[in-house]
Amino acid sequence: MGSRFPSHQLSNGLYVSGRPEQPKEKAPTICSTAMPYTGGDIKKSGELGKMFDLHVEKSRKSGPLGNAPSRNTSFSAAASNSGPVSNVGGRNYSGSLSSSVPGAGGSARAKSNSGPLNKHGEQAKRSSGPQSGAGTPMARQNSGPLPPVLPTTGLITSGPISGPLNTPGAPRKVSGQLDNTASMKMRATSFAHNPAVTNLNTVDGYSIQGSFPKPILWAVILLFVMGFIAGGFILGAVHNAILLIVVVVIFAFVASLLIWNACWGRRGAIGFVNRYPDADLRNARDGQYVKVTGVVTCGNFPLESSFQHVPRCVYTSTCLYEYRGWDSKAANTEHRRFTWGLRSMERHVVDFYISDFQSGLRALVKSGCGAKVTPYVDESVVIDINPDNKDMSPDFLRWLREKNLSSDDRIMRLKEGYIKEGSTVSVMGVVQRNENVLMIIPPSDSISTGCQWAKCVLPTNIDGLVLRCEDTSNIDVIPV
């Protein structure tokens, strides 16, 4: 019997109303190859690796690779590695691999194929401990991605290098403490031969020859000789000693003036530096000779004093003096008897920064790299040595051995001065502006101190940069 309502029978025999449901077409299955696990390595990250212009490694396909030691994909211990292998990780591995690996009769077949698989069905490589040798090339196993080698930035920092350095040629950290003598010798050698350090080998005393030109000095000496000859001739011929007395009085006055300047000339130069007015760096013109007073900070190469080992200095001075008696040895070729003579001197200065008290600006003082510098830095007596107390200072005896100086029965005095970071210093030089960098450089010509009539001090010439600092051994420095 027909019905107006369509019906159909299900597979279990039940009749239901309605038309049978049309079978739906299955959507095409898109098979995509699973990307290998990169482990954070930028070289395996596809498009990201292209952004950094790096070679992108292709994902490994199933089967052997030529010209490279391939991974063994069979779990059989047979040498032929033939025969089908059950589906592992969604891939079917079959066939022989020995024919595709060059030199498969060597150490490639001796490798063990057992071990865990990664999530792509490939055998995970293991390596325990360092492996070396010239045999079959093997891939190095690292736990995690290799850090990229960063380019040098040129940033200048002070202090020791911190952090692990795995780059070739980097200094290795050595556990333990180095020999104190060897380290001090290396430090002294580095100061003396470093191009960034200026070695000052001249004494900062007052020089009469610097006050007058040599022709004037020789002319004065010649006039006195002629005056003595003329006075002696008149005294012998006419028996008149007036001319000779005048010449003697003038000679005594000139000689006493020269002796006074030889003793107090350095103090006169220091007085000139102290009286020179401080300049404001905000209003200083390019090429102007100025005096700046402020707090110093170290640059990229701080110094250390030789005897007391005071760290982070911009200027160091260590001088050893000896007293010469009647029958004692001379400290140098110009050492006179019953005076103190200089036997050894070490003076170093480097580039540093100074913060002006007037304006608060910071300027770079170019006193290193062989620049002309005239230091007026007070030195303090560190130790006095005589034959009686020589053995009471082992540090001083060790310092003498490091400098290859004899320690026989001599009267010695060691003085040391330094400009430590945070000290207050006065600098005299020429202002130079280079883009945004404010510098103080040595002047091209010498600066005359002028004649100080009240103190009977003759004028003298000062060369290069002038550094003035009082004794800071008992003064608290400003922390920076």
PDB file of C-alpha atoms in Angstrom, residues 77-344:
ATOM      1  CA  ALA A  77      71.261  -5.569  14.740  1.00  0.00           C
ATOM      2  CA  ALA A  78      72.010  -7.276  11.444  1.00  0.00           C
ATOM      3  CA  ALA A  79      74.714  -5.767   9.317  1.00  0.00           C
ATOM      4  CA  SER A  80      72.552  -5.586   6.180  1.00  0.00           C
ATOM      5  CA  ASN A  81      69.733  -3.693   7.925  1.00  0.00           C
ATOM      6  CA  SER A  82      67.335  -5.042   5.288  1.00  0.00           C
ATOM      7  CA  GLY A  83      63.700  -6.015   5.538  1.00  0.00           C
ATOM      8  CA  PRO A  84      60.603  -4.058   6.351  1.00  0.00           C
ATOM      9  CA  VAL A  85      60.166  -2.518   9.689  1.00  0.00           C
ATOM     10  CA  SER A  86      56.823  -1.933  11.356  1.00  0.00           C
ATOM     11  CA  ASN A  87      55.339   1.535  11.309  1.00  0.00           C
ATOM     12  CA  VAL A  88      57.185   3.646  13.851  1.00  0.00           C
ATOM     13  CA  GLY A  89      56.048   7.186  14.532  1.00  0.00           C
ATOM     14  CA  GLY A  90      53.776   7.231  11.487  1.00  0.00           C
ATOM     15  CA  ARG A  91      56.566   6.397   8.990  1.00  0.00           C
ATOM     16  CA  ASN A  92      57.446   3.131   7.273  1.00  0.00           C
ATOM     17  CA  TYR A  93      61.164   2.473   7.127  1.00  0.00           C
ATOM     18  CA  SER A  94      62.428  -0.268   4.908  1.00  0.00           C
ATOM     19  CA  GLY A  95      65.299  -1.102   2.600  1.00  0.00           C
ATOM     20  CA  SER A  96      69.044  -1.148   2.964  1.00  0.00           C
ATOM     21  CA  LEU A  97      71.059   1.772   4.229  1.00  0.00           C
ATOM     22  CA  SER A  98      74.529   0.318   3.990  1.00  0.00           C
ATOM     23  CA  SER A  99      74.824   1.076   0.301  1.00  0.00           C
ATOM     24  CA  SER A 100      74.014   4.744   0.709  1.00  0.00           C
ATOM     25  CA  VAL A 101      76.503   5.604   3.430  1.00  0.00           C
ATOM     26  CA  PRO A 102      80.071   6.082   2.253  1.00  0.00           C
ATOM     27  CA  GLY A 103      82.464   3.987   4.212  1.00  0.00           C
ATOM     28  CA  ALA A 104      79.690   1.989   5.772  1.00  0.00           C
ATOM     29  CA  GLY A 105      82.066  -0.869   6.460  1.00  0.00           C
ATOM     30  CA  GLY A 106      83.890   1.250   9.054  1.00  0.00           C
ATOM     31  CA  SER A 107      82.643   2.743  12.258  1.00  0.00           C
ATOM     32  CA  ALA A 108      79.205   3.604  10.845  1.00  0.00           C
ATOM     33  CA  ARG A 109      78.012  -0.036  11.122  1.00  0.00           C
ATOM     34  CA  ALA A 110      79.501  -0.396  14.568  1.00  0.00           C
ATOM     35  CA  LYS A 111      77.163   2.151  16.053  1.00  0.00           C
ATOM     36  CA  SER A 112      74.399   0.963  18.300  1.00  0.00           C
ATOM     37  CA  ASN A 113      70.898   1.615  16.996  1.00  0.00           C
ATOM     38  CA  SER A 114      69.134   1.154  20.296  1.00  0.00           C
ATOM     39  CA  GLY A 115      67.796   4.014  22.308  1.00  0.00           C
ATOM     40  CA  PRO A 116      64.768   6.275  22.653  1.00  0.00           C
ATOM     41  CA  LEU A 117      63.027   7.904  19.755  1.00  0.00           C
ATOM     42  CA  ASN A 118      62.002  11.504  19.534  1.00  0.00           C
ATOM     43  CA  LYS A 119      58.473  12.540  18.742  1.00  0.00           C
ATOM     44  CA  HIS A 120      59.058  12.333  14.966  1.00  0.00           C
ATOM     45  CA  GLY A 121      60.153   8.712  15.036  1.00  0.00           C
ATOM     46  CA  GLU A 122      63.805   9.509  14.517  1.00  0.00           C
ATOM     47  CA  GLN A 123      66.472   8.079  16.731  1.00  0.00           C
ATOM     48  CA  ALA A 124      67.792  10.544  19.299  1.00  0.00           C
ATOM     49  CA  LYS A 125      71.562  11.047  19.320  1.00  0.00           C
ATOM     50  CA  ARG A 126      73.502  10.736  22.509  1.00  0.00           C
ATOM     51  CA  SER A 127      77.020  11.669  23.406  1.00  0.00           C
ATOM     52  CA  SER A 128      78.495  11.599  26.858  1.00  0.00           C
ATOM     53  CA  GLY A 129      81.744  13.460  27.512  1.00  0.00           C
ATOM     54  CA  PRO A 130      84.072  15.116  25.033  1.00  0.00           C
ATOM     55  CA  GLN A 131      84.879  13.179  21.880  1.00  0.00           C
ATOM     56  CA  SER A 132      87.822  13.819  19.688  1.00  0.00           C
ATOM     57  CA  GLY A 133      89.635  12.187  16.880  1.00  0.00           C
ATOM     58  CA  ALA A 134      89.916  12.269  13.131  1.00  0.00           C
ATOM     59  CA  GLY A 135      87.581   9.374  12.416  1.00  0.00           C
ATOM     60  CA  THR A 136      84.000   9.466  11.294  1.00  0.00           C
ATOM     61  CA  PRO A 137      82.523  12.920  11.690  1.00  0.00           C
ATOM     62  CA  MET A 138      79.906  13.056  14.406  1.00  0.00           C
ATOM     63  CA  ALA A 139      77.400  15.706  15.321  1.00  0.00           C
ATOM     64  CA  ARG A 140      77.957  17.345  18.679  1.00  0.00           C
ATOM     65  CA  GLN A 141      75.124  16.970  21.177  1.00  0.00           C
ATOM     66  CA  ASN A 142      74.279  20.086  23.119  1.00  0.00           C
ATOM     67  CA  SER A 143      71.613  20.518  25.740  1.00  0.00           C
ATOM     68  CA  GLY A 144      69.696  23.514  24.429  1.00  0.00           C
ATOM     69  CA  PRO A 145      70.441  25.999  21.666  1.00  0.00           C
ATOM     70  CA  LEU A 146      73.870  27.439  21.148  1.00  0.00           C
ATOM     71  CA  PRO A 147      74.098  31.141  22.079  1.00  0.00           C
ATOM     72  CA  PRO A 148      74.900  33.330  19.087  1.00  0.00           C
ATOM     73  CA  VAL A 149      78.239  35.059  19.024  1.00  0.00           C
ATOM     74  CA  LEU A 150      77.464  38.702  19.716  1.00  0.00           C
ATOM     75  CA  PRO A 151      79.436  41.404  17.884  1.00  0.00           C
ATOM     76  CA  THR A 152      81.637  43.743  19.826  1.00  0.00           C
ATOM     77  CA  THR A 153      79.958  46.998  20.730  1.00  0.00           C
ATOM     78  CA  GLY A 154      83.015  49.113  21.542  1.00  0.00           C
ATOM     79  CA  LEU A 155      81.684  50.002  24.992  1.00  0.00           C
ATOM     80  CA  ILE A 156      84.517  50.872  27.353  1.00  0.00           C
ATOM     81  CA  THR A 157      84.068  49.566  30.867  1.00  0.00           C
ATOM     82  CA  SER A 158      86.371  49.441  33.845  1.00  0.00           C
ATOM     83  CA  GLY A 159      86.917  46.515  36.162  1.00  0.00           C
ATOM     84  CA  PRO A 160      87.288  42.798  35.544  1.00  0.00           C
ATOM     85  CA  ILE A 161      85.330  40.896  32.917  1.00  0.00           C
ATOM     86  CA  SER A 162      82.256  39.257  34.394  1.00  0.00           C
ATOM     87  CA  GLY A 163      80.202  36.398  33.013  1.00  0.00           C
ATOM     88  CA  PRO A 164      81.095  33.226  31.116  1.00  0.00           C
ATOM     89  CA  LEU A 165      83.134  33.717  27.987  1.00  0.00           C
ATOM     90  CA  ASN A 166      83.177  30.825  25.544  1.00  0.00           C
ATOM     91  CA  THR A 167      84.552  32.719  22.594  1.00  0.00           C
ATOM     92  CA  PRO A 168      87.960  31.710  21.269  1.00  0.00           C
ATOM     93  CA  GLY A 169      90.822  33.739  22.620  1.00  0.00           C
ATOM     94  CA  ALA A 170      88.933  34.901  25.714  1.00  0.00           C
ATOM     95  CA  PRO A 171      90.918  35.021  28.956  1.00  0.00           C
ATOM     96  CA  ARG A 172      90.327  31.971  31.075  1.00  0.00           C
ATOM     97  CA  LYS A 173      89.553  32.249  34.723  1.00  0.00           C
ATOM     98  CA  VAL A 174      92.223  30.699  36.848  1.00  0.00           C
ATOM     99  CA  SER A 175      91.286  29.441  40.252  1.00  0.00           C
ATOM    100  CA  GLY A 176      93.548  30.408  43.068  1.00  0.00           C
ATOM    101  CA  GLN A 177      95.699  33.471  43.715  1.00  0.00           C
ATOM    102  CA  LEU A 178      98.662  34.421  41.575  1.00  0.00           C
ATOM    103  CA  ASP A 179     102.040  35.144  42.990  1.00  0.00           C
ATOM    104  CA  ASN A 180     102.080  38.669  44.356  1.00  0.00           C
ATOM    105  CA  THR A 181     105.536  39.443  43.042  1.00  0.00           C
ATOM    106  CA  ALA A 182     104.776  38.211  39.540  1.00  0.00           C
ATOM    107  CA  SER A 183     101.477  40.098  39.377  1.00  0.00           C
ATOM    108  CA  MET A 184     103.098  43.344  40.542  1.00  0.00           C
ATOM    109  CA  LYS A 185     105.852  43.008  37.955  1.00  0.00           C
ATOM    110  CA  MET A 186     103.271  42.416  35.240  1.00  0.00           C
ATOM    111  CA  ARG A 187     101.296  45.436  36.418  1.00  0.00           C
ATOM    112  CA  ALA A 188     104.348  47.697  36.440  1.00  0.00           C
ATOM    113  CA  THR A 189     105.360  46.466  32.997  1.00  0.00           C
ATOM    114  CA  SER A 190     101.878  47.098  31.638  1.00  0.00           C
ATOM    115  CA  PHE A 191     101.921  50.663  32.977  1.00  0.00           C
ATOM    116  CA  ALA A 192     105.315  51.407  31.486  1.00  0.00           C
ATOM    117  CA  HIS A 193     104.565  50.010  28.016  1.00  0.00           C
ATOM    118  CA  ASN A 194     100.881  50.842  27.669  1.00  0.00           C
ATOM    119  CA  PRO A 195     100.354  53.523  24.988  1.00  0.00           C
ATOM    120  CA  ALA A 196      97.434  54.967  26.982  1.00  0.00           C
ATOM    121  CA  VAL A 197      99.760  55.830  29.901  1.00  0.00           C
ATOM    122  CA  THR A 198     102.036  58.873  29.969  1.00  0.00           C
ATOM    123  CA  ASN A 199     105.348  58.192  31.706  1.00  0.00           C
ATOM    124  CA  LEU A 200     106.787  61.319  33.344  1.00  0.00           C
ATOM    125  CA  ASN A 201     110.547  61.030  33.710  1.00  0.00           C
ATOM    126  CA  THR A 202     111.391  64.633  34.588  1.00  0.00           C
ATOM    127  CA  VAL A 203     111.522  66.177  38.043  1.00  0.00           C
ATOM    128  CA  ASP A 204     108.931  68.907  38.602  1.00  0.00           C
ATOM    129  CA  GLY A 205     111.418  71.215  40.303  1.00  0.00           C
ATOM    130  CA  TYR A 206     112.211  74.819  39.463  1.00  0.00           C
ATOM    131  CA  SER A 207     114.730  75.355  36.673  1.00  0.00           C
ATOM    132  CA  ILE A 208     116.737  78.549  36.339  1.00  0.00           C
ATOM    133  CA  GLN A 209     117.396  77.763  32.703  1.00  0.00           C
ATOM    134  CA  GLY A 210     113.649  77.801  32.097  1.00  0.00           C
ATOM    135  CA  SER A 211     113.356  81.336  33.463  1.00  0.00           C
ATOM    136  CA  PHE A 212     115.873  82.972  31.154  1.00  0.00           C
ATOM    137  CA  PRO A 213     117.090  82.127  27.685  1.00  0.00           C
ATOM    138  CA  LYS A 214     120.563  80.679  27.477  1.00  0.00           C
ATOM    139  CA  PRO A 215     122.083  83.663  25.599  1.00  0.00           C
ATOM    140  CA  ILE A 216     121.065  85.999  28.423  1.00  0.00           C
ATOM    141  CA  LEU A 217     122.564  83.702  31.049  1.00  0.00           C
ATOM    142  CA  TRP A 218     125.847  83.427  29.194  1.00  0.00           C
ATOM    143  CA  ALA A 219     125.907  87.205  28.700  1.00  0.00           C
ATOM    144  CA  VAL A 220     125.455  87.816  32.445  1.00  0.00           C
ATOM    145  CA  ILE A 221     128.206  85.337  33.263  1.00  0.00           C
ATOM    146  CA  LEU A 222     130.527  87.033  30.762  1.00  0.00           C
ATOM    147  CA  LEU A 223     129.825  90.482  32.263  1.00  0.00           C
ATOM    148  CA  PHE A 224     130.682  89.281  35.756  1.00  0.00           C
ATOM    149  CA  VAL A 225     133.918  87.723  34.522  1.00  0.00           C
ATOM    150  CA  MET A 226     134.898  90.984  32.804  1.00  0.00           C
ATOM    151  CA  GLY A 227     133.937  92.972  35.908  1.00  0.00           C
ATOM    152  CA  PHE A 228     136.107  90.836  38.159  1.00  0.00           C
ATOM    153  CA  ILE A 229     139.029  91.163  35.738  1.00  0.00           C
ATOM    154  CA  ALA A 230     138.634  94.938  35.459  1.00  0.00           C
ATOM    155  CA  GLY A 231     138.208  95.392  39.234  1.00  0.00           C
ATOM    156  CA  GLY A 232     141.291  93.301  39.957  1.00  0.00           C
ATOM    157  CA  PHE A 233     143.344  95.250  37.369  1.00  0.00           C
ATOM    158  CA  ILE A 234     142.292  98.634  38.801  1.00  0.00           C
ATOM    159  CA  LEU A 235     142.976  97.425  42.319  1.00  0.00           C
ATOM    160  CA  GLY A 236     146.460  96.346  41.368  1.00  0.00           C
ATOM    161  CA  ALA A 237     147.314  99.404  39.238  1.00  0.00           C
ATOM    162  CA  VAL A 238     145.635 102.310  41.006  1.00  0.00           C
ATOM    163  CA  HIS A 239     145.051 100.671  44.400  1.00  0.00           C
ATOM    164  CA  ASN A 240     141.358 101.532  44.133  1.00  0.00           C
ATOM    165  CA  ALA A 241     138.956  98.783  45.145  1.00  0.00           C
ATOM    166  CA  ILE A 242     135.660 100.575  44.436  1.00  0.00           C
ATOM    167  CA  LEU A 243     134.962  98.810  41.135  1.00  0.00           C
ATOM    168  CA  LEU A 244     135.815  95.426  42.565  1.00  0.00           C
ATOM    169  CA  ILE A 245     133.550  96.016  45.574  1.00  0.00           C
ATOM    170  CA  VAL A 246     130.643  97.021  43.317  1.00  0.00           C
ATOM    171  CA  VAL A 247     131.089  93.936  41.173  1.00  0.00           C
ATOM    172  CA  VAL A 248     131.229  91.688  44.240  1.00  0.00           C
ATOM    173  CA  VAL A 249     128.057  93.241  45.716  1.00  0.00           C
ATOM    174  CA  ILE A 250     126.149  92.865  42.458  1.00  0.00           C
ATOM    175  CA  PHE A 251     127.388  89.297  42.063  1.00  0.00           C
ATOM    176  CA  ALA A 252     126.326  88.426  45.628  1.00  0.00           C
ATOM    177  CA  PHE A 253     122.859  89.874  45.031  1.00  0.00           C
ATOM    178  CA  VAL A 254     122.397  87.942  41.791  1.00  0.00           C
ATOM    179  CA  ALA A 255     123.721  84.720  43.293  1.00  0.00           C
ATOM    180  CA  SER A 256     121.433  85.005  46.331  1.00  0.00           C
ATOM    181  CA  LEU A 257     118.475  85.708  44.036  1.00  0.00           C
ATOM    182  CA  LEU A 258     119.208  82.601  42.006  1.00  0.00           C
ATOM    183  CA  ILE A 259     119.626  80.464  45.118  1.00  0.00           C
ATOM    184  CA  TRP A 260     116.347  81.808  46.503  1.00  0.00           C
ATOM    185  CA  ASN A 261     114.522  80.940  43.300  1.00  0.00           C
ATOM    186  CA  ALA A 262     116.089  77.498  43.196  1.00  0.00           C
ATOM    187  CA  CYS A 263     114.680  76.812  46.673  1.00  0.00           C
ATOM    188  CA  TRP A 264     111.325  78.604  46.409  1.00  0.00           C
ATOM    189  CA  GLY A 265     110.707  78.618  42.688  1.00  0.00           C
ATOM    190  CA  ARG A 266     108.421  75.565  42.759  1.00  0.00           C
ATOM    191  CA  ARG A 267     106.324  77.149  45.509  1.00  0.00           C
ATOM    192  CA  GLY A 268     106.045  80.259  43.379  1.00  0.00           C
ATOM    193  CA  ALA A 269     104.722  78.217  40.462  1.00  0.00           C
ATOM    194  CA  ILE A 270     102.219  76.496  42.756  1.00  0.00           C
ATOM    195  CA  GLY A 271     101.142  79.907  44.042  1.00  0.00           C
ATOM    196  CA  PHE A 272     100.565  81.042  40.461  1.00  0.00           C
ATOM    197  CA  VAL A 273      98.348  78.006  39.813  1.00  0.00           C
ATOM    198  CA  ASN A 274      96.392  78.559  43.039  1.00  0.00           C
ATOM    199  CA  ARG A 275      95.785  82.238  42.293  1.00  0.00           C
ATOM    200  CA  TYR A 276      94.700  81.657  38.706  1.00  0.00           C
ATOM    201  CA  PRO A 277      90.900  82.225  38.526  1.00  0.00           C
ATOM    202  CA  ASP A 278      88.599  79.282  37.832  1.00  0.00           C
ATOM    203  CA  ALA A 279      86.662  79.386  34.576  1.00  0.00           C
ATOM    204  CA  ASP A 280      83.072  78.414  33.822  1.00  0.00           C
ATOM    205  CA  LEU A 281      83.021  75.718  31.152  1.00  0.00           C
ATOM    206  CA  ARG A 282      79.597  76.839  29.963  1.00  0.00           C
ATOM    207  CA  ASN A 283      81.042  80.162  28.786  1.00  0.00           C
ATOM    208  CA  ALA A 284      84.490  78.898  27.764  1.00  0.00           C
ATOM    209  CA  ARG A 285      85.343  79.353  24.107  1.00  0.00           C
ATOM    210  CA  ASP A 286      86.998  76.753  21.926  1.00  0.00           C
ATOM    211  CA  GLY A 287      90.778  77.191  22.214  1.00  0.00           C
ATOM    212  CA  GLN A 288      90.634  79.242  25.434  1.00  0.00           C
ATOM    213  CA  TYR A 289      93.203  78.589  28.178  1.00  0.00           C
ATOM    214  CA  VAL A 290      91.268  77.887  31.371  1.00  0.00           C
ATOM    215  CA  LYS A 291      91.609  76.513  34.869  1.00  0.00           C
ATOM    216  CA  VAL A 292      89.009  73.988  35.985  1.00  0.00           C
ATOM    217  CA  THR A 293      88.593  72.716  39.536  1.00  0.00           C
ATOM    218  CA  GLY A 294      86.421  69.716  40.293  1.00  0.00           C
ATOM    219  CA  VAL A 295      86.144  66.062  41.213  1.00  0.00           C
ATOM    220  CA  VAL A 296      87.952  63.509  39.065  1.00  0.00           C
ATOM    221  CA  THR A 297      86.703  60.118  37.887  1.00  0.00           C
ATOM    222  CA  CYS A 298      88.703  57.392  36.192  1.00  0.00           C
ATOM    223  CA  GLY A 299      88.606  56.680  32.495  1.00  0.00           C
ATOM    224  CA  ASN A 300      88.953  53.299  30.827  1.00  0.00           C
ATOM    225  CA  PHE A 301      92.405  52.556  32.318  1.00  0.00           C
ATOM    226  CA  PRO A 302      92.771  53.293  36.049  1.00  0.00           C
ATOM    227  CA  LEU A 303      96.171  53.205  37.723  1.00  0.00           C
ATOM    228  CA  GLU A 304      97.444  51.757  40.993  1.00  0.00           C
ATOM    229  CA  SER A 305     100.195  53.179  43.163  1.00  0.00           C
ATOM    230  CA  SER A 306     103.447  51.250  43.221  1.00  0.00           C
ATOM    231  CA  PHE A 307     104.118  50.811  46.948  1.00  0.00           C
ATOM    232  CA  GLN A 308     100.834  51.298  48.815  1.00  0.00           C
ATOM    233  CA  HIS A 309      98.732  49.739  46.007  1.00  0.00           C
ATOM    234  CA  VAL A 310      96.046  52.434  46.117  1.00  0.00           C
ATOM    235  CA  PRO A 311      93.471  51.429  43.454  1.00  0.00           C
ATOM    236  CA  ARG A 312      91.612  53.539  40.879  1.00  0.00           C
ATOM    237  CA  CYS A 313      94.039  56.424  40.481  1.00  0.00           C
ATOM    238  CA  VAL A 314      94.514  58.783  37.548  1.00  0.00           C
ATOM    239  CA  TYR A 315      98.032  59.851  38.580  1.00  0.00           C
ATOM    240  CA  THR A 316     100.666  58.009  40.611  1.00  0.00           C
ATOM    241  CA  SER A 317     104.141  59.012  41.736  1.00  0.00           C
ATOM    242  CA  THR A 318     106.630  56.925  43.705  1.00  0.00           C
ATOM    243  CA  CYS A 319     110.076  58.411  44.326  1.00  0.00           C
ATOM    244  CA  LEU A 320     113.011  56.941  46.255  1.00  0.00           C
ATOM    245  CA  TYR A 321     115.561  59.398  47.656  1.00  0.00           C
ATOM    246  CA  GLU A 322     118.970  58.736  49.221  1.00  0.00           C
ATOM    247  CA  TYR A 323     121.054  60.897  51.493  1.00  0.00           C
ATOM    248  CA  ARG A 324     124.711  61.216  50.561  1.00  0.00           C
ATOM    249  CA  GLY A 325     127.187  61.792  53.312  1.00  0.00           C
ATOM    250  CA  TRP A 326     130.919  62.324  53.025  1.00  0.00           C
ATOM    251  CA  ASP A 327     131.869  58.768  52.101  1.00  0.00           C
ATOM    252  CA  SER A 328     128.532  57.318  50.934  1.00  0.00           C
ATOM    253  CA  LYS A 329     127.533  56.485  47.388  1.00  0.00           C
ATOM    254  CA  ALA A 330     125.800  58.917  45.057  1.00  0.00           C
ATOM    255  CA  ALA A 331     122.205  58.249  44.012  1.00  0.00           C
ATOM    256  CA  ASN A 332     122.786  59.762  40.555  1.00  0.00           C
ATOM    257  CA  THR A 333     125.476  61.530  38.591  1.00  0.00           C
ATOM    258  CA  GLU A 334     124.391  64.999  39.812  1.00  0.00           C
ATOM    259  CA  HIS A 335     124.050  64.053  43.474  1.00  0.00           C
ATOM    260  CA  ARG A 336     126.065  66.351  45.724  1.00  0.00           C
ATOM    261  CA  ARG A 337     127.278  65.539  49.216  1.00  0.00           C
ATOM    262  CA  PHE A 338     125.120  66.217  52.268  1.00  0.00           C
ATOM    263  CA  THR A 339     121.977  66.414  50.151  1.00  0.00           C
ATOM    264  CA  TRP A 340     119.082  64.149  49.179  1.00  0.00           C
ATOM    265  CA  GLY A 341     119.339  62.705  45.694  1.00  0.00           C
ATOM    266  CA  LEU A 342     116.728  61.006  43.557  1.00  0.00           C
ATOM    267  CA  ARG A 343     117.514  57.335  42.950  1.00  0.00           C
ATOM    268  CA  SER A 344     114.309  55.962  41.415  1.00  0.00           C
TER     269      SER A 344
END
